[in-house]
Each structure stands twice: as C-alpha cells, then as structure tokens.
Amino acid sequence: MGRSWRAGGSALIRTGALVAVGAMLRSCVSRLRTLAVLRGQPGVAPLPAKDPWSPRVNPGAGRREQEAKPGCVRGDPRSFSSEVIHMDLSLPNPSWNEDMRLLFDQFMKKSEDGSWKHLPSYKSKFTQRTEDIKIYFPGMNPLSSQIATGKALSTDAKLMKEKLSQAQLFPRSLEEGLGFEYAMFHNCVEDRIVCIFQGGPYLQGAPGFLHGGAIATMIDATLGACAIVAVGVAMTASLNISFKRPIPLGSVVVINSQVDKVEGRKLFLSCNIRSVDEKTVYSEATSLFVKLDPKTRLT
Amino acid sequence: MIRRGFQAVIRLGHHRVLPGAPHVLPRLNRTSAFGSSTDSLVSRFCLEKTDLKDYALPNASWCPDMLNLYQEFLEKTKTDGWIKLPSFKSNRDHIQGLKLPFGLAATSDKSDWRIFTRCLQVEGQGYEYVIFFHPSKKKSICLFQPGPYLEGAPGFAHGGSLAAMMDETFSKTAYLAGEGLFTLSLNIRFKNLIPVGSLAVLNVDVEKIEDQKLYMSCIAQSRDQQRVYAKSSGVFLQLQLEEELSQ
C-alpha cells in the first residue's frame, strides 16, 4: 500500500509539475499567445475564449462567432480552461486620467462597426495551449526532460521553476497606475495598430519625464503587437528610436504603428508617438521583426 | 508643456533665433558651458554621506556570476580607477541641488516618482544592476540580472527591459562623461535572448562628443563573452543643469 501511494504520489507530482509548467508557460506570453490564433495554420488549436488578435477570422470558418462587444467571449468556449481567471488589463481603471478615458471611449465607438478592434492584454496565468508555445522555445525546458522521465526535480530545476512561475509580462508587471497603462486597438481596414499609453510615476527618467527605456518598451510592445497580428509569432531583431521631445510623466500619448514591408520572414515596421491632439511628435521609430520558424531553435 | 523640441536646443549652439520663439534663449558659451569636469560631476554624483538607500548593492537574489564579477570590479575601484555608481530611487536624488534647465523642471515635486529601472523593488523581481564607471577612459560596465517580472518570451527577458537597461547605462555614462541629459536616439540590434535570472554584462564606451551631443556604443554579452545578447548605440544631448535657487 505504501508503494502504490508513492507511485500515486509521484504521478501527482508529475501532473502537478506539468500543470505548474503549463501555468508557467501560459503566464508569460500575452504577446506570444497568438500562436494559437495564427490565421488558419494547420495543427493549431482552436481559438481560446478571447481572440481579437486574429482580426481576419472568416465567419464561415466553423468557429462560433459572437457579437464583438468589449471583452466579450468569442470562439469555442470548450477551449476555455477554467483553471485560472484572467483579467484584461487594457480596460479603464481608476488610475486612467481623463485624456486616456476619452481616447478609449473614442476608439471603442469606432470599434462598433467592426473596422477597429480592441486588443485585450493579460499579465499572467493566461489560458493558452502551452504546446503551441513550447515548440518555439525548446531550449527553455530543461525541466521538461526531467519531468518527462518522472524524476523528482533537482534543486536547481525547482528554483528555476519557482522563479519562472512568478513570471509576469514586463509591461504588465507593475501595480495599477504606477507603470504602463495602455490599450491597443487594431484598425482592421488599414491594418495598423494604435496604442494609447499613460506612463505612471514609476517610469521616470529625467525628473518629471518618462524614461527613454520605458518609451522603448512601449514602442517594442506596440510594434510587436503589430507584427504578431500580421504574421503570428515574431521577435524583435532591431529597434531604431529617435526621441524628439521628452514625454512628461503622467501624460497620455498615442502610438501609431504599421507594417511597412514584409520580405520573407522579415517584417519592417514603423511607428510614431504623438500627443493626444496630434500636434506634438514625441518620438519616431523603425524596426525589424523576424517571424519565428518552428524548425529553428532560439536557444 | 514643452514648446521647444531638442532640435531647437541644438540649433542654439549654432546661434540661430528659434522660429516663433517669443525671445532668444541665452547663448550657450560652447567653450565653457560644458566645462564641468568629469571629476567634479562624479564627486557631486557619488555622495559620500547620504541617508538614501543605494540599490546597487549585492542582495540575496544576485546569482553567483554577478556576485563574483561585482567583487572583481570592487577590487578595481581600489586599484584601477573604476568607480561604483550609487543607484537611488529617483534621479532627483542623484541631482540634489540641481534642476533641469530652460524651464524643463517639473513644477510639482511628487515624492512617489521612481526611476524606471528601480520600479520593482522586491529583491530579484525586476532589475538587479550595478554600474561601474571609469572617469578617464569614459567607459562603463553594467552588471545586469533581469528578474521574472521583466519577462517577454517565456523564461527570457523582455527586449524592452534590455533597451531600458542600455538607455539607463548610457544615461549615467553620458551625464558623468559630459553632462548628457536626454536621449536623442537609440539603435538596438538584438542577437540573443537573455535568460531570466542570469547575468548580462553591458560594456558602454563614449565614442565621441561633438556638436552638443554624446555618441556612445554598447555591447551586452554573457560574462565569458561567448554569447552576444545585443549591440546598440545611443546619442545623448548635452545640457547643463542649473543650480536650484534656495527659497
């Protein structure tokens, strides 16, 4: 009886570890979750519950389409794992100032006829098909071979698992109102993304202004979203940012991004950051993103 | 709100009147405007006695690589002229008694503002870093360990976090090497992903100082230099801080 208990126990550990690994992988990738929303790619799981990241969904594709209300559920509810609750952080909260709310409302209004779509954004513990992500990052799974053989995790692996399970997507890892408050909207007709961004007090650089690195992070996030919506999973190869004017801390800016050119797996994107009234240009950037190839290891 | 962009400030150095400006800004005397020597900037920056918490000190979250390299450079601060830069919660603390020029100084003084690279204060969660600066060689080395809250791809640091770390290292180097204050441009080429919790070493060099601008380059690589994570270049604008008038 002791033996069977132990066997059951280790099976539990394996399952528990798998769930933890699954949760860990899911917890990171609000951008990369589009692996499951690649347009019509064979072998990819059906869309999870919320999926405005795939704007060109064909109504006749066999997925149940529901009315696109803000934050509403679309796609096959059976794929929705009820394991964890996820919150869309790209929705108004008390820290948003008036400018931010006004802009948000304007874009939501534009979304009513389907030409624009609000893109949700999650911090962690997102329900996702982990297998789809794993193929791109085989190198980050030294745990997986240990788990697969059923051995108990070594101390190093345990520490790493613990560390990784705390993971949060960087722009969403700060408390409400303190860091990056942003919402992205995809223009389905012109195929570009607009991000409204309010930088909080923990993003300071020169006293009273946004840190250049915080601006770079938002540019990277917005261009990344643009790349992902266009081709699926892509990663930043290079970023070229020109800062024209400093952005005051706490102000709201609008980041307009678009894909300029696609050459094979290379995507050339650009964006600019303007004030709400569009009269001030704060920054401009160009970048190169590379579409990931499942055959190529990244590590 | 800022009326004049950086381009306008640079044009000042060419003695042109700002278009549409209500008055001419004082001409910068280029020979002595940036005469604050690196040594005087460094001594003012590295306050001997202060109650402020220095975040650039080892803690339990630092990996062995980081601790070892830190000790190595600490030795070099005694023998080779390197200086360990303190890292406070806000840049305001670094420039006590000084303020931004040309009316750029923020009017309200909010005490909850924090420098971006110290936004996550739980040990090991976000940016763990320390910068060593060499005044005469005008070089910097930043030991950077990204924590799990800086994730992008699963298990690896977000590109934006490395961009921010590079910008921050450029910023401190530019300030001490030549009163550089604002980033004008950043160009980053990403080569490899940095695993969360591992050490990345950023080497920054000042290439040249010309036309009121500081040009710097940076390579981020693993400690053994076998793996290059990213290369970048940055240009900063030179602007002299003004003394804060005591009230």
PDB file of C-alpha atoms in Angstrom, chain A residues 24-25 27-32 123 133 137 139-140 162-175 178 180 200-209 211-218 220-221 235-246 248-249 251 280 282 298-299, chain B residues 1-7 61 63 89-92 95 100 104-106 112-121 124-125 127 145 148-156 158-161 163-165 167-168 171 181-193 196-198 227:
ATOM      1  CA  MET A  24       4.285  28.989 -16.062  1.00  0.00           C
ATOM      2  CA  LEU A  25       4.355  28.946 -19.818  1.00  0.00           C
ATOM      3  CA  SER A  27       1.854  33.071 -17.546  1.00  0.00           C
ATOM      4  CA  CYS A  28       4.307  34.834 -19.760  1.00  0.00           C
ATOM      5  CA  VAL A  29       3.071  35.459 -23.143  1.00  0.00           C
ATOM      6  CA  SER A  30       0.289  37.854 -23.720  1.00  0.00           C
ATOM      7  CA  ARG A  31       2.002  38.673 -26.991  1.00  0.00           C
ATOM      8  CA  LEU A  32       3.075  35.193 -27.876  1.00  0.00           C
ATOM      9  CA  LYS A 123      -0.392  39.935 -17.192  1.00  0.00           C
ATOM     10  CA  ILE A 133       4.381  27.928 -27.435  1.00  0.00           C
ATOM     11  CA  PHE A 137      11.288  27.576 -27.034  1.00  0.00           C
ATOM     12  CA  GLY A 139      15.713  25.374 -25.014  1.00  0.00           C
ATOM     13  CA  MET A 140      13.897  26.831 -22.074  1.00  0.00           C
ATOM     14  CA  GLU A 162       9.785  28.705  -8.798  1.00  0.00           C
ATOM     15  CA  LYS A 163      11.414  31.718 -10.391  1.00  0.00           C
ATOM     16  CA  LEU A 164       9.729  31.200 -13.713  1.00  0.00           C
ATOM     17  CA  SER A 165       6.352  30.566 -12.176  1.00  0.00           C
ATOM     18  CA  GLN A 166       6.494  34.073 -10.756  1.00  0.00           C
ATOM     19  CA  ALA A 167       6.959  35.431 -14.227  1.00  0.00           C
ATOM     20  CA  GLN A 168       4.898  38.330 -15.445  1.00  0.00           C
ATOM     21  CA  LEU A 169       4.803  40.000 -18.784  1.00  0.00           C
ATOM     22  CA  PHE A 170       7.045  43.007 -18.279  1.00  0.00           C
ATOM     23  CA  PRO A 171       4.777  45.911 -19.257  1.00  0.00           C
ATOM     24  CA  ARG A 172       2.053  44.451 -17.043  1.00  0.00           C
ATOM     25  CA  SER A 173       4.134  43.689 -14.012  1.00  0.00           C
ATOM     26  CA  LEU A 174       3.622  46.932 -12.134  1.00  0.00           C
ATOM     27  CA  GLU A 175       0.629  47.781  -9.962  1.00  0.00           C
ATOM     28  CA  LEU A 178       2.172  53.057 -11.308  1.00  0.00           C
ATOM     29  CA  PHE A 180       2.366  51.192 -18.003  1.00  0.00           C
ATOM     30  CA  GLY A 200       2.918  56.292 -14.436  1.00  0.00           C
ATOM     31  CA  PRO A 201       5.210  57.622 -11.715  1.00  0.00           C
ATOM     32  CA  TYR A 202       7.450  54.548 -11.627  1.00  0.00           C
ATOM     33  CA  LEU A 203       8.604  55.106 -15.196  1.00  0.00           C
ATOM     34  CA  GLN A 204      10.648  58.182 -14.502  1.00  0.00           C
ATOM     35  CA  GLY A 205      13.879  59.127 -16.233  1.00  0.00           C
ATOM     36  CA  ALA A 206      14.879  62.750 -16.022  1.00  0.00           C
ATOM     37  CA  PRO A 207      12.801  64.171 -13.149  1.00  0.00           C
ATOM     38  CA  GLY A 208       9.266  64.783 -14.419  1.00  0.00           C
ATOM     39  CA  PHE A 209       9.702  62.869 -17.674  1.00  0.00           C
ATOM     40  CA  HIS A 211      12.453  57.180 -19.043  1.00  0.00           C
ATOM     41  CA  GLY A 212      13.781  56.555 -22.554  1.00  0.00           C
ATOM     42  CA  GLY A 213      13.772  52.869 -21.740  1.00  0.00           C
ATOM     43  CA  ALA A 214      10.092  52.938 -20.793  1.00  0.00           C
ATOM     44  CA  ILE A 215       9.316  54.597 -24.103  1.00  0.00           C
ATOM     45  CA  ALA A 216      11.425  51.967 -25.849  1.00  0.00           C
ATOM     46  CA  THR A 217       9.489  49.230 -24.049  1.00  0.00           C
ATOM     47  CA  MET A 218       6.148  50.621 -25.207  1.00  0.00           C
ATOM     48  CA  ASP A 220       8.630  47.433 -28.665  1.00  0.00           C
ATOM     49  CA  ALA A 221       5.282  46.247 -27.277  1.00  0.00           C
ATOM     50  CA  MET A 235      10.503  38.678 -32.289  1.00  0.00           C
ATOM     51  CA  THR A 236      12.361  41.950 -32.267  1.00  0.00           C
ATOM     52  CA  ALA A 237      15.561  41.928 -34.299  1.00  0.00           C
ATOM     53  CA  SER A 238      16.271  45.630 -34.119  1.00  0.00           C
ATOM     54  CA  LEU A 239      14.813  48.880 -32.858  1.00  0.00           C
ATOM     55  CA  ASN A 240      15.775  52.328 -34.008  1.00  0.00           C
ATOM     56  CA  ILE A 241      14.249  55.125 -31.959  1.00  0.00           C
ATOM     57  CA  SER A 242      14.571  58.831 -32.433  1.00  0.00           C
ATOM     58  CA  PHE A 243      13.462  60.929 -29.466  1.00  0.00           C
ATOM     59  CA  LYS A 244      12.242  64.361 -30.477  1.00  0.00           C
ATOM     60  CA  ARG A 245      10.808  65.710 -27.264  1.00  0.00           C
ATOM     61  CA  PRO A 246      10.665  64.412 -23.711  1.00  0.00           C
ATOM     62  CA  PRO A 248       6.020  64.416 -19.340  1.00  0.00           C
ATOM     63  CA  LEU A 249       5.345  61.791 -16.702  1.00  0.00           C
ATOM     64  CA  SER A 251       0.616  62.392 -19.699  1.00  0.00           C
ATOM     65  CA  THR A 280       3.390  67.245 -30.944  1.00  0.00           C
ATOM     66  CA  TYR A 282       7.498  62.948 -29.282  1.00  0.00           C
ATOM     67  CA  LEU A 298      16.021  30.073 -30.307  1.00  0.00           C
ATOM     68  CA  THR A 299      18.433  28.964 -27.631  1.00  0.00           C
TER      69      THR A 299
ATOM     70  CA  MET B   1       4.302  71.864 -21.661  1.00  0.00           C
ATOM     71  CA  ILE B   2       7.486  71.765 -23.628  1.00  0.00           C
ATOM     72  CA  ARG B   3       7.341  74.134 -26.529  1.00  0.00           C
ATOM     73  CA  ARG B   4      10.754  73.651 -27.965  1.00  0.00           C
ATOM     74  CA  GLY B   5      11.997  70.338 -29.185  1.00  0.00           C
ATOM     75  CA  PHE B   6      15.516  69.065 -28.913  1.00  0.00           C
ATOM     76  CA  GLN B   7      16.302  70.224 -32.406  1.00  0.00           C
ATOM     77  CA  SER B  61      18.793  37.448  -5.378  1.00  0.00           C
ATOM     78  CA  CYS B  63      23.381  34.998  -8.983  1.00  0.00           C
ATOM     79  CA  LYS B  89      15.167  55.508  -6.077  1.00  0.00           C
ATOM     80  CA  SER B  90      14.831  58.626  -8.199  1.00  0.00           C
ATOM     81  CA  ASN B  91      17.074  60.627 -10.496  1.00  0.00           C
ATOM     82  CA  ARG B  92      16.036  63.615  -8.451  1.00  0.00           C
ATOM     83  CA  ILE B  95      20.985  65.681  -8.775  1.00  0.00           C
ATOM     84  CA  LEU B 100      16.709  70.837 -15.382  1.00  0.00           C
ATOM     85  CA  LEU B 104      12.010  71.890 -18.227  1.00  0.00           C
ATOM     86  CA  ALA B 105      11.984  71.355 -14.495  1.00  0.00           C
ATOM     87  CA  ALA B 106       8.733  69.813 -13.343  1.00  0.00           C
ATOM     88  CA  ASP B 112       6.309  58.807  -5.263  1.00  0.00           C
ATOM     89  CA  TRP B 113       8.091  59.107  -8.584  1.00  0.00           C
ATOM     90  CA  ARG B 114      10.682  56.397  -9.186  1.00  0.00           C
ATOM     91  CA  ILE B 115      13.341  55.845 -11.747  1.00  0.00           C
ATOM     92  CA  PHE B 116      12.145  53.208 -14.178  1.00  0.00           C
ATOM     93  CA  THR B 117      14.971  50.804 -13.574  1.00  0.00           C
ATOM     94  CA  ARG B 118      14.152  50.725  -9.867  1.00  0.00           C
ATOM     95  CA  CYS B 119      10.394  50.375 -10.362  1.00  0.00           C
ATOM     96  CA  LEU B 120      10.258  46.875  -8.929  1.00  0.00           C
ATOM     97  CA  GLN B 121      11.756  46.970  -5.506  1.00  0.00           C
ATOM     98  CA  GLY B 124      15.266  39.876  -7.601  1.00  0.00           C
ATOM     99  CA  GLN B 125      11.893  40.614  -9.128  1.00  0.00           C
ATOM    100  CA  TYR B 127      16.113  44.978 -12.493  1.00  0.00           C
ATOM    101  CA  GLN B 145      20.381  40.492 -13.918  1.00  0.00           C
ATOM    102  CA  PRO B 148      10.928  37.204 -13.602  1.00  0.00           C
ATOM    103  CA  TYR B 149       8.840  40.361 -13.764  1.00  0.00           C
ATOM    104  CA  LEU B 150      10.829  41.507 -16.786  1.00  0.00           C
ATOM    105  CA  GLU B 151       9.731  38.625 -18.941  1.00  0.00           C
ATOM    106  CA  GLY B 152       8.887  38.722 -22.580  1.00  0.00           C
ATOM    107  CA  ALA B 153       9.320  35.339 -24.223  1.00  0.00           C
ATOM    108  CA  PRO B 154       8.909  32.516 -21.681  1.00  0.00           C
ATOM    109  CA  GLY B 155      11.991  32.355 -19.500  1.00  0.00           C
ATOM    110  CA  PHE B 156      13.743  35.273 -21.162  1.00  0.00           C
ATOM    111  CA  HIS B 158      11.728  41.332 -22.496  1.00  0.00           C
ATOM    112  CA  GLY B 159      13.517  43.251 -25.240  1.00  0.00           C
ATOM    113  CA  GLY B 160      12.209  46.443 -23.717  1.00  0.00           C
ATOM    114  CA  SER B 161      13.881  45.696 -20.400  1.00  0.00           C
ATOM    115  CA  ALA B 163      16.570  48.554 -24.042  1.00  0.00           C
ATOM    116  CA  ALA B 164      15.818  50.300 -20.785  1.00  0.00           C
ATOM    117  CA  MET B 165      18.955  48.976 -19.125  1.00  0.00           C
ATOM    118  CA  ASP B 167      19.386  53.539 -22.016  1.00  0.00           C
ATOM    119  CA  GLU B 168      19.966  53.853 -18.283  1.00  0.00           C
ATOM    120  CA  SER B 171      22.319  57.967 -19.403  1.00  0.00           C
ATOM    121  CA  LEU B 181      20.833  64.619 -20.117  1.00  0.00           C
ATOM    122  CA  PHE B 182      18.302  63.439 -22.663  1.00  0.00           C
ATOM    123  CA  THR B 183      18.324  60.552 -25.080  1.00  0.00           C
ATOM    124  CA  LEU B 184      18.209  61.716 -28.674  1.00  0.00           C
ATOM    125  CA  SER B 185      18.336  58.324 -30.305  1.00  0.00           C
ATOM    126  CA  LEU B 186      18.728  54.648 -29.543  1.00  0.00           C
ATOM    127  CA  ASN B 187      19.567  51.961 -32.031  1.00  0.00           C
ATOM    128  CA  ILE B 188      19.493  48.393 -30.733  1.00  0.00           C
ATOM    129  CA  ARG B 189      20.261  45.198 -32.596  1.00  0.00           C
ATOM    130  CA  PHE B 190      19.070  42.136 -30.687  1.00  0.00           C
ATOM    131  CA  LYS B 191      21.097  38.977 -31.228  1.00  0.00           C
ATOM    132  CA  ASN B 192      20.205  36.503 -28.498  1.00  0.00           C
ATOM    133  CA  LEU B 193      17.759  36.180 -25.648  1.00  0.00           C
ATOM    134  CA  VAL B 196      15.767  35.401 -16.700  1.00  0.00           C
ATOM    135  CA  GLY B 197      17.971  35.316 -13.641  1.00  0.00           C
ATOM    136  CA  SER B 198      21.257  35.183 -15.497  1.00  0.00           C
ATOM    137  CA  ARG B 227      27.280  34.973 -26.277  1.00  0.00           C
TER     138      ARG B 227
END
